[in-house]
Amino acid sequence: MNVLYTAEAVAVGEGRNGEIRSSDGVLDELVAIPQEMGGPGGGTNPEQLFAAGYAACFNGALRASARIAKIQIGVTEVTAKVGIGRVEGDAVGMHLTVDLVARVEGVEQSVADKLVHDAHQLCPYSNATRGNIEVAVTATV
């Protein structure tokens, strides 16, 4: 693979309770276990960061799929919901799920469905998660 960019970040502290920083200083956040998982809350968490990254990346892939197909689109918006929990019967590991909802303005539902499908094939996050975690993708207009 010809690497075009490498992001670098460090986590300090107690894993999900601590601080994260990017090497360029743009990202500098406290992380905290969410209250829903028994933690104190009050900071971001890996699932929020993953959701934000996936949403941004997928939105870029969606716009690229429209360019490739030479389809004019309006505003696009991608919402990513990342869930974390235990799989029934697996007492040790935690697993993730992702629900992506992509809104595509300016096209019919069938066109939005095709663009979102194509984006799911282009997106690096989708390619990284495919076969590893459950990802549901939905298009709306």
Tab-separated table of C-alpha atoms in Angstrom:
chain	number	residue	atom	x	y	z
A	1	MET	CA	0.000	0.000	0.000
A	2	ASN	CA	1.221	3.495	-0.833
A	3	VAL	CA	0.529	5.362	2.429
A	4	LEU	CA	-0.542	8.963	1.753
A	5	TYR	CA	-0.999	10.081	5.355
A	6	THR	CA	-0.422	8.656	8.806
A	7	ALA	CA	-2.343	9.912	11.830
A	8	GLU	CA	-0.595	9.549	15.155
A	9	ALA	CA	-2.155	9.793	18.590
A	10	VAL	CA	-1.209	8.787	22.102
A	11	ALA	CA	-3.424	7.736	24.989
A	12	VAL	CA	-2.221	8.452	28.534
A	13	GLY	CA	-3.831	7.354	31.769
A	14	GLU	CA	-6.008	4.379	32.515
A	15	GLY	CA	-7.216	3.452	29.045
A	16	ARG	CA	-10.804	4.666	28.848
A	17	ASN	CA	-10.146	7.197	31.632
A	18	GLY	CA	-7.346	9.528	30.694
A	19	GLU	CA	-6.311	11.802	27.866
A	20	ILE	CA	-5.737	11.466	24.132
A	21	ARG	CA	-3.529	13.728	22.025
A	22	SER	CA	-2.645	13.805	18.353
A	23	SER	CA	0.990	14.346	17.384
A	24	ASP	CA	0.112	17.693	15.767
A	25	GLY	CA	-1.741	18.917	18.876
A	26	VAL	CA	-5.066	19.423	17.063
A	27	LEU	CA	-6.723	16.700	19.118
A	28	ASP	CA	-6.306	16.997	22.873
A	29	GLU	CA	-9.221	15.547	24.812
A	30	LEU	CA	-10.113	13.914	28.080
A	31	VAL	CA	-11.572	10.439	27.741
A	32	ALA	CA	-13.934	8.902	30.245
A	33	ILE	CA	-16.046	5.789	30.491
A	34	PRO	CA	-19.665	6.786	29.712
A	35	GLN	CA	-22.114	6.776	32.607
A	36	GLU	CA	-24.146	4.132	30.740
A	37	MET	CA	-21.170	1.786	31.161
A	38	GLY	CA	-20.666	2.604	34.840
A	39	GLY	CA	-18.118	5.368	34.400
A	40	PRO	CA	-18.036	9.018	35.396
A	41	GLY	CA	-18.804	10.456	31.947
A	42	GLY	CA	-17.639	13.997	31.296
A	43	GLY	CA	-15.207	13.176	28.501
A	44	THR	CA	-15.281	11.729	25.049
A	45	ASN	CA	-14.809	8.016	24.475
A	46	PRO	CA	-13.433	5.716	21.770
A	47	GLU	CA	-16.910	4.993	20.388
A	48	GLN	CA	-17.663	8.696	19.868
A	49	LEU	CA	-14.328	9.174	18.144
A	50	PHE	CA	-14.909	6.131	15.931
A	51	ALA	CA	-18.433	7.357	15.076
A	52	ALA	CA	-17.117	10.806	14.132
A	53	GLY	CA	-14.319	9.380	11.992
A	54	TYR	CA	-16.590	6.863	10.263
A	55	ALA	CA	-19.283	9.500	9.564
A	56	ALA	CA	-16.767	11.929	8.051
A	57	CYS	CA	-15.030	9.257	5.989
A	58	PHE	CA	-18.305	7.766	4.739
A	59	ASN	CA	-19.589	11.220	3.775
A	60	GLY	CA	-16.453	11.731	1.682
A	61	ALA	CA	-16.934	8.327	0.051
A	62	LEU	CA	-20.585	9.181	-0.638
A	63	ARG	CA	-19.636	12.391	-2.423
A	64	ALA	CA	-16.914	10.515	-4.336
A	65	SER	CA	-19.401	7.854	-5.441
A	66	ALA	CA	-21.632	10.627	-6.822
A	67	ARG	CA	-18.676	12.192	-8.696
A	68	ILE	CA	-17.688	8.811	-10.145
A	69	ALA	CA	-21.283	8.165	-11.273
A	70	LYS	CA	-21.525	11.758	-12.593
A	71	ILE	CA	-24.651	12.355	-10.502
A	72	GLN	CA	-25.408	15.839	-9.199
A	73	ILE	CA	-26.374	15.764	-5.526
A	74	GLY	CA	-27.234	18.355	-2.918
A	75	VAL	CA	-26.272	18.392	0.734
A	76	THR	CA	-25.148	15.089	2.239
A	77	GLU	CA	-25.177	14.208	5.904
A	78	VAL	CA	-24.022	10.981	7.529
A	79	THR	CA	-24.948	9.957	11.058
A	80	ALA	CA	-22.949	7.110	12.582
A	81	LYS	CA	-24.107	5.349	15.725
A	82	VAL	CA	-21.492	3.073	17.274
A	83	GLY	CA	-22.687	0.627	19.890
A	84	ILE	CA	-20.518	-1.376	22.256
A	85	GLY	CA	-21.554	-4.412	24.247
A	86	ARG	CA	-21.193	-8.084	24.835
A	87	VAL	CA	-22.287	-10.723	22.387
A	88	GLU	CA	-24.536	-13.328	23.966
A	89	GLY	CA	-22.447	-16.343	24.909
A	90	ASP	CA	-19.163	-14.367	24.885
A	91	ALA	CA	-18.391	-13.589	28.522
A	92	VAL	CA	-14.993	-12.025	27.825
A	93	GLY	CA	-14.895	-9.773	24.788
A	94	MET	CA	-16.680	-6.567	23.924
A	95	HIS	CA	-17.946	-6.022	20.393
A	96	LEU	CA	-19.021	-3.056	18.271
A	97	THR	CA	-21.948	-2.403	15.964
A	98	VAL	CA	-22.379	0.501	13.568
A	99	ASP	CA	-25.549	2.019	12.159
A	100	LEU	CA	-24.933	4.509	9.332
A	101	VAL	CA	-27.710	6.720	8.003
A	102	ALA	CA	-26.741	8.777	4.952
A	103	ARG	CA	-29.009	11.594	3.799
A	104	VAL	CA	-28.601	12.593	0.150
A	105	GLU	CA	-30.503	15.661	-1.042
A	106	GLY	CA	-31.441	16.247	-4.651
A	107	VAL	CA	-31.948	12.668	-5.847
A	108	GLU	CA	-34.640	9.982	-5.825
A	109	GLN	CA	-34.527	7.244	-3.172
A	110	SER	CA	-33.303	4.609	-5.648
A	111	VAL	CA	-30.361	6.822	-6.663
A	112	ALA	CA	-29.522	7.546	-3.023
A	113	ASP	CA	-29.617	3.793	-2.299
A	114	LYS	CA	-27.137	3.100	-5.123
A	115	LEU	CA	-24.799	5.932	-4.100
A	116	VAL	CA	-24.777	4.789	-0.485
A	117	HIS	CA	-24.128	1.189	-1.560
A	118	ASP	CA	-21.233	2.363	-3.729
A	119	ALA	CA	-19.887	4.549	-0.905
A	120	HIS	CA	-19.894	1.510	1.381
A	121	GLN	CA	-17.556	-0.184	-1.105
A	122	LEU	CA	-15.258	2.881	-1.327
A	123	CYS	CA	-15.021	3.965	2.311
A	124	PRO	CA	-11.815	2.870	4.098
A	125	TYR	CA	-13.723	2.500	7.387
A	126	SER	CA	-16.270	0.236	5.684
A	127	ASN	CA	-13.475	-1.805	4.155
A	128	ALA	CA	-11.734	-2.104	7.536
A	129	THR	CA	-14.882	-3.217	9.358
A	130	ARG	CA	-16.350	-5.487	6.666
A	131	GLY	CA	-16.617	-9.006	8.030
A	132	ASN	CA	-15.443	-7.879	11.463
A	133	ILE	CA	-18.408	-6.015	12.937
A	134	GLU	CA	-22.060	-5.600	12.060
A	135	VAL	CA	-22.568	-2.437	9.962
A	136	ALA	CA	-26.043	-1.391	8.810
A	137	VAL	CA	-26.214	1.256	6.083
A	138	THR	CA	-29.368	3.189	5.180
A	139	ALA	CA	-29.987	5.958	2.640
A	140	THR	CA	-32.572	8.709	3.058
A	141	VAL	CA	-33.468	11.640	0.823
